[in-house]
Structures are given as C-alpha cells and as structure tokens.
Amino acid sequence: MIVRKFMNYQTNFLVMKLNNKYLALIAVFLFTLSCKKQYEPIEVTTNDFHNSIDRVIDIMIHDIFSPPVASRVFAYPNIAAYEIIAQNNENYKSLSGQIESLGKIPKPDSKSHVNYQLAAFMTHLDLSKKLIFSEEKLEVYQDSLYNIWETVNPIEFEETKTYASQVTEFIAQWMNNDNYNQTRTMPKYTVNSQEEWRWQPTPPSYMDGLEPHWNKIRPFVLDSAAQFKPIPPPAFSMDEDSKFYKELKEVYDITNTMKQIGDDSEKVQIAKFWDCNPYVSVTRGHLMFAVKKITPGAHWILITQIACKNSEADFDKTVFAYTKTSIGIADAFISCWDEKYRSNLVRPETLINKYFDDEWKPILQTPPFPEYTSGHSVVSGSAATVLTDIFGDNFTFLDDSELRYGLPIRTYSSFKQASKEAAISRMYGGIHYRAAVEEGIGQGVKVGRLVNERLKMLN
C-alpha cells in the first residue's frame, strides 16, 4: 500500500514536471514571437526621401530663399545623409578627405541597433530644420513619422535617433564654419550711378544687390571661387557697331517679336518654364505682393528626383544622386556669384529703358543682382554635367516640376538639352545678353566636370 502511494506520487511528480517543462517551452516560444514582432526593422523607402525633399522645397518657397542660399540648404543635409549611407554600403565611398574640409562622421556603437537608412533620413530632416526658417512646418511632418516608427521598433528607433543626432551635430559644426554667418553681417552692395556700365537696381522693387559676398562662402570641390573665372563680358559701348550694343539690341528685338506672337510663342513658353524666380513682385494699384516660385537649384533637384524615379534607383543611389547634384549646384553658385560682382554688369532692362523704349519691360522680371554671367546657365551646366555622369547621356525625361505653377510638362532627350534650354531662356526672358548665357553654361560645365573628377563616390 505504501509502495503504491509512493509510485503514484512519483508519477504525479513527473507529470507536473513535464507540464512545467512544456509551459516553459510555450512561454519561450510566445516570447520569441513577441520579440520578432517588436524588432521588425523600420522600413524607409525612396519615396519617403523624395517626399522629404518635396516638403523642404515647399518650405523654402514659403520662406523665400534666394537661389544661392537655397543651394546651401540642399547640399549639407544631402551630404550628411550620404555619409551615413557610405558607412554601410561598400558600393559608396565617404566624402571625408575628398571634400578637403570634411572630416569623418561619428560611427555608431558596434552593438547598437542602428538602421542606417533611417539614420540618413533622420539626419536629413534634422539638418534641413536647422537651415530653414519655418522649422515648425517640417517638425509636424517629422513628428508624424516618428510617432509611427516608435511603435514599429522602439529600440531601433531610439538608438538610430541618437546616432542621427550625433551625425547632425558633427555636420552642423562643419557647416557653421563655411563663412555663411559672417557674410550676414558684411556691408550691402554699393551702387555707383556715375558709371553707366555698372549694375543698377531694376523695377519694380529696385531691390539691393543680392548676396554680394557669396564668393566668400567655402566651396565644396572648387579650389577657390575664382577657379573658373570666365572671360570678361563684351566691353560696354553704345556704339552701334560694338558687340555689346548688338547683344543689347538682340535682346530688345527678340523680346518684342515674342510679345507680338504672345503666349503661344515657343520662346515665351521656354522663358516662363525656366523662370524660377523665388520672389516676383506684383503691383496692383497701391498694393504690392510677391509671387513665390522655386529657385533654379530647386528645379534641378526636382529633375534629379525625376531621374531617380525613372531609373528606379534604390534608396542609397537616390541619396547619392541628390548629394552629388546638390554639390554641383552649390559650387556653381559660388563660381557664378564671384563673377557677377566682379564684372558688375548692367542689366538689359536699364539700358533699353534709357536708350530704346522707356516703357519696355522684359518677359520675365529682372532679378536683383548683376548680369554676367547668367546664374541659370552656370547652375544648369553644372547640374546637367553631374546628372549625365550618374544616369548617362541621352536620358529622356518629362519635366513636370513646373506643373504647380500651371505650366505644361516639357520633354527632354538629355540633361544637356535641358541645360541649354534653361540657359537660352534667360535671353528669351529679356534679362540676359547672349554672352552671359553662352559663357555661363561653359563655366557651369567646368564646375560639373570638376565635381565628377574629384568626387570618387563609387567603388
């Protein structure tokens, strides 16, 4: 009897032990399942990055950034994002050392759960916020994304966010040493009305010369702002046989012909498509207000976006394309503005009103800075050269970047074709002479080639 009870006790004990073992296994299994769900990686898509670029551009339009300053807003966040990508993708090389002033960004802890694409995206948003005025507009977008990511994978989110902040601060310190802050306190451009060949403020706002000290901004690839100093513009002369007079008369004649044809003129359409003036003053009676548009640099950033989408570029290549193109744009503005305030040439509008027709107006509103060389031409030449290096020649695309302004889509068979049209659009618009267009695009191509030669970003 005692033996039977003892055996029953042992049997019950074994059953309980097995049950506990199975319960433990079930608990481990359920815990593992919950962990897998908790640690599902946060996915950041190329469309997320494109959307971020779009939002930054929208805010820049709202904040009315000048074209040179806008180029800086694009360059630094893209470089920061690229440097993070280059750490985790053996196909891409860091820009540290290639851009002489750029050191190596911090590396994450080897045991951390950093999502590199997410970190690149976060850093791009953080740096963009530092460079725009309406930070709250970007914060709303950023917070909406962060609220989602935090629930998908809180550990990965927090560790990636911490690392992104480290890179943001590193790039911000480098950025803050590019002389931009110093140029904010430098004197305004002084107008010398005694010399007729010098630039004068133009109607309707007669604004001061924009960014007269931009050549003091630290370039990314250029050895100096004057590295690709163009030949001087044609010598000022109102002699009818002089080259300068003939170029002035060409602007007057071609715009008058365009006005006679009206908006159906192909040249009028080209001029308006590439206007890209971030601040157009409109006067209605006693009321004056601004019509805001994208800058020429932003137009080429949107073309970069179109090229990435058309070629189905993955996330890393998309960041690479934006970065290299934005560097080409930024250095093009430094190169161009160096010449603008050296040659200090008067705009066609000033002379046409004085010598030909005091009621004449250009097709486009004359922007507030000297004429030579054409900023659109330099920037377009550089951007097209960089994009051709990335995506190849004969890259056909539909440019829909001006749809937001009610302008139809235009088709191009290559980036070079688009750049040439952008350049000549300035003469069609009545705001540049031919020399500024032709020399400008050549100047830009030189900048773009230098970017391609010096930045070895692909392994």
Short mmCIF file of C-alpha atoms in Angstrom, two decimals:
data_model
loop_
_atom_site.label_atom_id
_atom_site.label_comp_id
_atom_site.label_asym_id
_atom_site.label_seq_id
_atom_site.Cartn_x
_atom_site.Cartn_y
_atom_site.Cartn_z
CA MET A 1 0.00 0.00 0.00
CA ILE A 2 2.78 2.38 0.95
CA VAL A 3 4.72 1.37 -2.20
CA ARG A 4 1.66 2.03 -4.40
CA LYS A 5 1.20 5.52 -2.87
CA PHE A 6 4.87 6.27 -3.39
CA MET A 7 4.66 5.22 -7.07
CA ASN A 8 1.54 7.34 -7.60
CA TYR A 9 3.33 10.29 -6.02
CA GLN A 10 6.31 9.81 -8.36
CA THR A 11 4.02 9.56 -11.37
CA ASN A 12 2.19 12.77 -10.42
CA PHE A 13 5.51 14.49 -9.82
CA LEU A 14 6.79 13.51 -13.27
CA VAL A 15 3.56 14.67 -14.92
CA MET A 16 3.81 18.04 -13.15
CA LYS A 17 7.45 18.33 -14.13
CA LEU A 18 6.64 17.60 -17.78
CA ASN A 19 3.75 20.04 -17.70
CA ASN A 20 6.01 22.75 -16.27
CA LYS A 21 8.59 22.00 -18.93
CA TYR A 22 6.01 22.31 -21.69
CA LEU A 23 4.67 25.50 -20.16
CA ALA A 24 8.21 26.89 -20.09
CA LEU A 25 8.74 25.95 -23.73
CA ILE A 26 5.44 27.55 -24.67
CA ALA A 27 6.41 30.70 -22.76
CA VAL A 28 9.77 30.87 -24.56
CA PHE A 29 8.02 30.34 -27.90
CA LEU A 30 5.49 33.11 -27.21
CA PHE A 31 8.26 35.43 -26.00
CA THR A 32 10.24 34.76 -29.16
CA LEU A 33 7.23 35.56 -31.29
CA SER A 34 6.66 38.81 -29.42
CA CYS A 35 10.33 39.73 -29.80
CA LYS A 36 10.22 39.12 -33.53
CA LYS A 37 7.22 41.39 -33.80
CA GLN A 38 8.83 44.02 -31.60
CA TYR A 39 12.11 44.03 -33.53
CA GLU A 40 10.68 44.19 -37.03
CA PRO A 41 13.04 46.60 -38.86
CA ILE A 42 11.75 50.09 -39.64
CA GLU A 43 11.47 50.49 -43.40
CA VAL A 44 12.33 53.79 -45.07
CA THR A 45 11.57 53.93 -48.79
CA THR A 46 12.93 56.04 -51.62
CA ASN A 47 9.51 57.69 -51.83
CA ASP A 48 9.88 58.74 -48.19
CA PHE A 49 13.11 60.50 -49.08
CA HIS A 50 11.59 62.11 -52.18
CA ASN A 51 8.64 63.31 -50.09
CA SER A 52 11.03 64.84 -47.59
CA ILE A 53 12.81 66.72 -50.38
CA ASP A 54 9.44 67.97 -51.65
CA ARG A 55 8.45 69.24 -48.22
CA VAL A 56 11.75 71.07 -47.76
CA ILE A 57 11.30 72.72 -51.17
CA ASP A 58 7.74 73.77 -50.27
CA ILE A 59 9.00 75.38 -47.07
CA MET A 60 11.85 77.10 -48.93
CA ILE A 61 9.32 78.57 -51.35
CA HIS A 62 7.27 79.80 -48.40
CA ASP A 63 10.34 81.26 -46.68
CA ILE A 64 11.59 82.91 -49.94
CA PHE A 65 15.18 81.70 -50.02
CA SER A 66 17.45 83.36 -52.55
CA PRO A 67 18.97 80.99 -55.16
CA PRO A 68 22.50 80.93 -53.65
CA VAL A 69 21.23 80.40 -50.09
CA ALA A 70 18.82 77.70 -51.28
CA SER A 71 21.75 75.77 -52.78
CA ARG A 72 23.33 75.60 -49.33
CA VAL A 73 20.07 74.29 -47.84
CA PHE A 74 20.17 71.36 -50.26
CA ALA A 75 23.86 70.50 -50.02
CA TYR A 76 24.52 69.93 -46.31
CA PRO A 77 21.55 67.66 -45.44
CA ASN A 78 22.24 65.54 -48.53
CA ILE A 79 25.92 65.19 -47.67
CA ALA A 80 25.06 64.15 -44.11
CA ALA A 81 22.63 61.50 -45.36
CA TYR A 82 25.16 60.23 -47.90
CA GLU A 83 27.97 59.91 -45.35
CA ILE A 84 25.78 57.62 -43.23
CA ILE A 85 24.86 55.51 -46.26
CA ALA A 86 28.53 55.23 -47.27
CA GLN A 87 29.36 53.67 -43.89
CA ASN A 88 27.07 50.72 -44.51
CA ASN A 89 27.24 50.22 -48.29
CA GLU A 90 30.53 49.11 -49.79
CA ASN A 91 29.45 50.47 -53.19
CA TYR A 92 29.85 54.06 -51.99
CA LYS A 93 32.89 55.96 -50.72
CA SER A 94 32.89 58.54 -47.97
CA LEU A 95 33.39 62.18 -48.99
CA SER A 96 35.68 62.67 -46.00
CA GLY A 97 39.04 63.77 -47.38
CA GLN A 98 37.59 64.16 -50.88
CA ILE A 99 35.91 67.35 -49.69
CA GLU A 100 39.01 68.78 -48.08
CA SER A 101 37.35 70.38 -45.06
CA LEU A 102 35.10 67.40 -44.23
CA GLY A 103 36.24 65.03 -41.51
CA LYS A 104 34.90 61.57 -40.71
CA ILE A 105 31.45 61.42 -39.18
CA PRO A 106 30.96 59.52 -35.90
CA LYS A 107 30.43 55.78 -36.10
CA PRO A 108 27.68 54.01 -34.15
CA ASP A 109 28.44 51.58 -31.35
CA SER A 110 29.09 48.13 -32.84
CA LYS A 111 26.46 46.62 -30.53
CA SER A 112 23.77 49.17 -31.30
CA HIS A 113 20.68 48.51 -33.41
CA VAL A 114 21.22 51.37 -35.87
CA ASN A 115 19.18 51.38 -39.07
CA TYR A 116 21.47 53.25 -41.48
CA GLN A 117 18.83 54.29 -43.99
CA LEU A 118 16.60 55.50 -41.20
CA ALA A 119 19.55 57.40 -39.69
CA ALA A 120 20.27 59.02 -43.07
CA PHE A 121 16.64 60.09 -43.34
CA MET A 122 16.54 61.43 -39.77
CA THR A 123 19.76 63.39 -40.20
CA HIS A 124 18.49 64.89 -43.46
CA LEU A 125 15.36 66.13 -41.66
CA ASP A 126 17.29 67.44 -38.65
CA LEU A 127 19.80 69.41 -40.72
CA SER A 128 17.11 70.75 -43.03
CA LYS A 129 15.33 72.13 -39.96
CA LYS A 130 18.50 73.99 -38.98
CA LEU A 131 18.71 75.63 -42.41
CA ILE A 132 15.12 76.80 -42.97
CA PHE A 133 13.12 79.49 -41.19
CA SER A 134 9.74 77.78 -40.75
CA GLU A 135 11.04 74.87 -38.66
CA GLU A 136 7.61 74.10 -37.25
CA LYS A 137 6.32 73.15 -40.71
CA LEU A 138 8.95 70.42 -41.02
CA GLU A 139 8.55 69.37 -37.38
CA VAL A 140 4.91 68.49 -37.94
CA TYR A 141 5.92 66.16 -40.78
CA GLN A 142 8.83 64.74 -38.79
CA ASP A 143 6.70 64.07 -35.71
CA SER A 144 4.07 62.23 -37.75
CA LEU A 145 6.76 59.84 -39.00
CA TYR A 146 8.45 59.45 -35.63
CA ASN A 147 5.15 58.50 -33.97
CA ILE A 148 4.80 55.60 -36.41
CA TRP A 149 8.41 54.42 -36.28
CA GLU A 150 8.46 54.47 -32.49
CA THR A 151 5.70 51.88 -32.34
CA VAL A 152 7.23 49.63 -35.00
CA ASN A 153 10.54 49.15 -33.23
CA PRO A 154 11.21 51.34 -30.16
CA ILE A 155 14.73 50.06 -29.56
CA GLU A 156 15.89 50.52 -33.16
CA PHE A 157 14.12 53.88 -33.31
CA GLU A 158 15.76 55.32 -30.18
CA GLU A 159 19.26 54.07 -30.96
CA THR A 160 19.04 55.25 -34.56
CA LYS A 161 17.72 58.63 -33.47
CA THR A 162 20.59 59.01 -31.00
CA TYR A 163 23.14 58.21 -33.70
CA ALA A 164 21.45 60.50 -36.24
CA SER A 165 21.68 63.35 -33.72
CA GLN A 166 25.43 62.77 -33.36
CA VAL A 167 25.93 63.00 -37.12
CA THR A 168 23.68 66.05 -37.32
CA GLU A 169 25.76 67.91 -34.76
CA PHE A 170 29.01 66.89 -36.47
CA ILE A 171 27.88 68.14 -39.89
CA ALA A 172 26.32 71.25 -38.34
CA GLN A 173 29.66 72.23 -36.80
CA TRP A 174 31.38 71.77 -40.16
CA MET A 175 28.59 73.69 -41.90
CA ASN A 176 28.79 76.61 -39.49
CA ASN A 177 32.42 77.21 -40.48
CA ASP A 178 31.69 77.90 -44.16
CA ASN A 179 31.62 81.71 -43.66
CA TYR A 180 27.86 81.98 -44.21
CA ASN A 181 27.22 83.53 -40.81
CA GLN A 182 30.00 86.04 -41.36
CA THR A 183 28.55 87.15 -44.69
CA ARG A 184 25.27 88.04 -42.94
CA THR A 185 26.99 90.99 -41.27
CA MET A 186 29.01 92.23 -44.28
CA PRO A 187 28.05 95.53 -45.97
CA LYS A 188 25.41 95.78 -48.69
CA TYR A 189 26.36 96.27 -52.30
CA THR A 190 27.09 99.93 -53.05
CA VAL A 191 25.53 101.28 -56.24
CA ASN A 192 27.70 103.59 -58.33
CA SER A 193 25.32 105.54 -60.54
CA GLN A 194 28.12 107.53 -62.15
CA GLU A 195 29.32 104.65 -64.32
CA GLU A 196 26.73 103.57 -66.86
CA TRP A 197 28.12 100.07 -67.36
CA ARG A 198 27.62 99.15 -63.70
CA TRP A 199 24.60 97.24 -62.44
CA GLN A 200 21.69 99.32 -61.15
CA PRO A 201 18.62 98.11 -59.19
CA THR A 202 15.73 97.37 -61.53
CA PRO A 203 11.93 97.75 -61.47
CA PRO A 204 9.51 97.20 -59.93
CA SER A 205 11.04 96.80 -56.46
CA TYR A 206 14.53 98.24 -57.06
CA MET A 207 15.94 95.75 -54.57
CA ASP A 208 19.53 95.84 -53.32
CA GLY A 209 22.10 93.58 -54.94
CA LEU A 210 21.55 90.04 -53.65
CA GLU A 211 24.36 88.20 -51.83
CA PRO A 212 27.31 90.39 -52.91
CA HIS A 213 29.67 88.35 -50.68
CA TRP A 214 28.65 84.85 -51.78
CA ASN A 215 32.11 84.26 -53.27
CA LYS A 216 33.40 84.16 -49.69
CA ILE A 217 31.38 81.02 -48.90
CA ARG A 218 33.63 77.96 -48.55
CA PRO A 219 33.24 75.80 -51.68
CA PHE A 220 32.93 72.01 -51.58
CA VAL A 221 35.11 71.00 -54.53
CA LEU A 222 36.38 74.23 -56.10
CA ASP A 223 39.90 75.31 -55.12
CA SER A 224 38.57 78.86 -54.96
CA ALA A 225 35.54 80.84 -56.09
CA ALA A 226 37.60 82.24 -58.99
CA GLN A 227 38.86 78.84 -60.24
CA PHE A 228 36.75 79.01 -63.40
CA LYS A 229 36.79 82.75 -63.87
CA PRO A 230 35.20 83.35 -67.31
CA ILE A 231 36.46 85.75 -69.93
CA PRO A 232 35.22 89.32 -69.38
CA PRO A 233 31.90 90.29 -70.99
CA PRO A 234 31.95 92.35 -74.19
CA ALA A 235 33.26 95.84 -73.48
CA PHE A 236 30.50 98.29 -72.67
CA SER A 237 29.73 100.54 -75.63
CA MET A 238 26.64 102.13 -77.10
CA ASP A 239 28.33 102.35 -80.48
CA GLU A 240 26.01 100.54 -82.91
CA ASP A 241 28.94 98.58 -84.36
CA SER A 242 30.13 97.27 -80.98
CA LYS A 243 29.49 93.71 -79.84
CA PHE A 244 27.90 94.92 -76.63
CA TYR A 245 25.38 97.14 -78.44
CA LYS A 246 24.48 94.33 -80.85
CA GLU A 247 23.80 91.95 -77.96
CA LEU A 248 21.67 94.58 -76.23
CA LYS A 249 19.71 95.20 -79.43
CA GLU A 250 19.27 91.44 -79.88
CA VAL A 251 17.53 91.19 -76.51
CA TYR A 252 15.27 94.13 -77.39
CA ASP A 253 14.35 92.79 -80.82
CA ILE A 254 13.78 89.16 -79.84
CA THR A 255 11.54 90.03 -76.88
CA ASN A 256 9.48 92.45 -78.98
CA THR A 257 8.89 89.71 -81.55
CA MET A 258 7.90 87.30 -78.79
CA LYS A 259 5.41 89.80 -77.38
CA GLN A 260 3.80 90.20 -80.79
CA ILE A 261 3.25 86.44 -81.07
CA GLY A 262 2.05 86.23 -77.46
CA ASP A 263 1.97 83.32 -75.03
CA ASP A 264 1.72 80.83 -77.89
CA SER A 265 5.33 81.62 -78.76
CA GLU A 266 7.61 78.66 -78.02
CA LYS A 267 10.23 81.10 -76.76
CA VAL A 268 7.75 82.66 -74.32
CA GLN A 269 6.89 79.19 -73.02
CA ILE A 270 10.57 78.34 -72.60
CA ALA A 271 11.24 81.61 -70.77
CA LYS A 272 8.36 81.09 -68.35
CA PHE A 273 9.13 77.41 -67.77
CA TRP A 274 12.65 78.23 -66.57
CA ASP A 275 11.76 81.47 -64.76
CA CYS A 276 12.47 80.01 -61.29
CA ASN A 277 12.43 83.42 -59.62
CA PRO A 278 11.69 82.87 -55.89
CA TYR A 279 10.38 86.41 -55.47
CA VAL A 280 8.40 88.11 -58.23
CA SER A 281 6.96 91.49 -57.20
CA VAL A 282 3.44 92.16 -58.44
CA THR A 283 1.86 95.61 -58.22
CA ARG A 284 -1.91 96.04 -58.29
CA GLY A 285 -2.84 99.69 -57.81
CA HIS A 286 -1.33 100.65 -54.45
CA LEU A 287 -0.90 97.03 -53.44
CA MET A 288 2.40 95.16 -53.91
CA PHE A 289 2.76 91.46 -53.17
CA ALA A 290 5.10 88.59 -54.02
CA VAL A 291 4.53 85.56 -56.23
CA LYS A 292 6.75 82.76 -54.89
CA LYS A 293 8.40 80.11 -57.04
CA ILE A 294 11.16 77.51 -56.85
CA THR A 295 14.78 78.53 -57.37
CA PRO A 296 16.85 77.29 -60.35
CA GLY A 297 18.69 74.93 -57.99
CA ALA A 298 15.40 73.50 -56.74
CA HIS A 299 14.32 72.94 -60.35
CA TRP A 300 17.41 70.79 -60.94
CA ILE A 301 16.90 68.96 -57.65
CA LEU A 302 13.40 68.06 -58.89
CA ILE A 303 14.92 66.88 -62.18
CA THR A 304 17.22 64.68 -60.08
CA GLN A 305 14.11 63.29 -58.41
CA ILE A 306 12.54 62.58 -61.81
CA ALA A 307 15.70 60.77 -62.96
CA CYS A 308 15.80 58.66 -59.78
CA LYS A 309 12.17 57.63 -60.21
CA ASN A 310 12.51 56.91 -63.94
CA SER A 311 15.57 54.72 -63.38
CA GLU A 312 14.01 53.05 -60.31
CA ALA A 313 17.03 53.99 -58.21
CA ASP A 314 17.12 52.35 -54.78
CA PHE A 315 17.34 54.34 -51.55
CA ASP A 316 21.14 54.54 -51.44
CA LYS A 317 21.54 55.55 -55.08
CA THR A 318 18.83 58.17 -54.63
CA VAL A 319 20.73 59.76 -51.75
CA PHE A 320 23.94 59.56 -53.81
CA ALA A 321 22.30 61.30 -56.79
CA TYR A 322 20.83 64.12 -54.70
CA THR A 323 24.15 64.63 -52.92
CA LYS A 324 26.40 64.82 -55.95
CA THR A 325 23.98 67.06 -57.84
CA SER A 326 23.48 69.43 -54.90
CA ILE A 327 27.26 69.80 -54.55
CA GLY A 328 27.49 70.69 -58.25
CA ILE A 329 24.71 73.25 -57.83
CA ALA A 330 26.23 74.81 -54.69
CA ASP A 331 29.70 75.27 -56.17
CA ALA A 332 28.17 76.61 -59.40
CA PHE A 333 26.51 79.42 -57.45
CA ILE A 334 29.79 80.29 -55.70
CA SER A 335 31.60 80.37 -59.05
CA CYS A 336 28.87 82.41 -60.74
CA TRP A 337 28.43 84.97 -57.96
CA ASP A 338 32.18 85.53 -57.86
CA GLU A 339 31.99 86.75 -61.46
CA LYS A 340 28.72 88.67 -61.05
CA TYR A 341 30.15 91.13 -58.54
CA ARG A 342 33.50 91.29 -60.31
CA SER A 343 32.18 92.34 -63.73
CA ASN A 344 29.18 94.13 -62.14
CA LEU A 345 27.48 94.48 -65.50
CA VAL A 346 24.28 96.44 -66.07
CA ARG A 347 21.07 94.56 -66.98
CA PRO A 348 19.41 94.92 -70.41
CA GLU A 349 16.30 96.47 -68.86
CA THR A 350 18.21 99.50 -67.55
CA LEU A 351 19.74 100.35 -70.93
CA ILE A 352 16.71 99.51 -73.07
CA ASN A 353 14.56 101.83 -70.95
CA LYS A 354 17.16 104.57 -71.30
CA TYR A 355 18.07 104.29 -74.98
CA PHE A 356 15.32 102.40 -76.84
CA ASP A 357 11.97 102.47 -75.06
CA ASP A 358 11.24 103.78 -71.58
CA GLU A 359 8.07 101.66 -71.36
CA TRP A 360 9.68 98.37 -72.41
CA LYS A 361 9.52 95.52 -69.92
CA PRO A 362 11.24 92.14 -70.10
CA ILE A 363 9.23 88.93 -70.48
CA LEU A 364 10.45 87.91 -67.02
CA GLN A 365 11.10 90.13 -64.04
CA THR A 366 14.76 91.08 -63.80
CA PRO A 367 16.30 89.54 -60.64
CA PRO A 368 18.23 91.82 -58.24
CA PHE A 369 21.91 91.19 -58.98
CA PRO A 370 24.46 91.92 -61.74
CA GLU A 371 24.04 90.40 -65.19
CA TYR A 372 27.23 88.49 -66.06
CA THR A 373 27.34 85.51 -66.04
CA SER A 374 23.84 84.00 -66.12
CA GLY A 375 23.14 82.09 -62.90
CA HIS A 376 20.69 79.75 -64.60
CA SER A 377 23.29 78.95 -67.24
CA VAL A 378 26.10 78.20 -64.79
CA VAL A 379 23.92 76.11 -62.47
CA SER A 380 22.24 74.24 -65.32
CA GLY A 381 25.58 73.47 -66.99
CA SER A 382 26.96 72.06 -63.75
CA ALA A 383 23.86 70.08 -62.73
CA ALA A 384 23.42 68.59 -66.20
CA THR A 385 27.06 67.50 -66.31
CA VAL A 386 26.79 65.77 -62.93
CA LEU A 387 23.47 64.10 -63.75
CA THR A 388 24.82 62.85 -67.08
CA ASP A 389 27.70 61.24 -65.20
CA ILE A 390 25.22 59.48 -62.88
CA PHE A 391 22.45 58.44 -65.27
CA GLY A 392 24.13 58.57 -68.67
CA ASP A 393 23.72 60.64 -71.80
CA ASN A 394 20.53 60.56 -73.90
CA PHE A 395 18.44 60.16 -70.75
CA THR A 396 14.93 61.08 -71.89
CA PHE A 397 12.62 62.53 -69.25
CA LEU A 398 9.42 64.51 -68.80
CA ASP A 399 9.96 67.59 -66.65
CA ASP A 400 6.79 68.20 -64.64
CA SER A 401 8.43 70.35 -61.95
CA GLU A 402 6.54 73.48 -63.06
CA LEU A 403 3.05 71.95 -63.02
CA ARG A 404 2.45 73.60 -59.64
CA TYR A 405 2.62 76.96 -61.43
CA GLY A 406 0.23 75.96 -64.18
CA LEU A 407 2.98 75.37 -66.75
CA PRO A 408 2.81 72.31 -69.02
CA ILE A 409 5.24 69.38 -68.93
CA ARG A 410 8.27 69.68 -71.21
CA THR A 411 10.18 66.73 -72.69
CA TYR A 412 13.97 66.48 -72.95
CA SER A 413 16.16 63.88 -74.62
CA SER A 414 19.07 64.56 -72.27
CA PHE A 415 20.13 66.66 -69.30
CA LYS A 416 22.39 68.65 -71.61
CA GLN A 417 19.46 69.57 -73.83
CA ALA A 418 17.53 70.77 -70.78
CA SER A 419 20.52 72.82 -69.59
CA LYS A 420 20.91 74.54 -72.96
CA GLU A 421 17.22 75.43 -73.00
CA ALA A 422 17.44 76.73 -69.43
CA ALA A 423 20.37 78.92 -70.43
CA ILE A 424 18.83 80.47 -73.56
CA SER A 425 15.56 81.01 -71.65
CA ARG A 426 17.27 83.91 -69.86
CA MET A 427 17.83 85.78 -73.09
CA TYR A 428 14.29 84.99 -74.22
CA GLY A 429 13.14 86.39 -70.89
CA GLY A 430 14.87 89.69 -71.64
CA ILE A 431 17.13 89.60 -68.60
CA HIS A 432 20.49 88.46 -70.05
CA TYR A 433 22.71 89.13 -73.04
CA ARG A 434 23.89 86.26 -75.22
CA ALA A 435 27.45 86.33 -73.82
CA ALA A 436 26.19 85.74 -70.26
CA VAL A 437 24.28 82.69 -71.47
CA GLU A 438 27.00 81.12 -73.60
CA GLU A 439 29.91 81.83 -71.27
CA GLY A 440 27.76 80.90 -68.28
CA ILE A 441 26.91 77.41 -69.45
CA GLY A 442 30.56 76.78 -70.28
CA GLN A 443 31.52 77.94 -66.80
CA GLY A 444 28.95 75.57 -65.28
CA VAL A 445 30.14 72.59 -67.32
CA LYS A 446 33.66 73.17 -65.95
CA VAL A 447 32.32 73.12 -62.39
CA GLY A 448 30.35 69.93 -63.07
CA ARG A 449 33.34 68.20 -64.63
CA LEU A 450 35.45 69.07 -61.59
CA VAL A 451 32.81 67.54 -59.30
CA ASN A 452 32.83 64.37 -61.42
CA GLU A 453 36.64 64.18 -61.47
CA ARG A 454 37.32 64.89 -57.82
CA LEU A 455 34.48 63.11 -56.05
CA LYS A 456 35.09 59.39 -56.41
CA MET A 457 31.90 58.30 -54.70
CA LEU A 458 31.52 54.85 -56.27
CA ASN A 459 33.66 51.77 -55.55
#
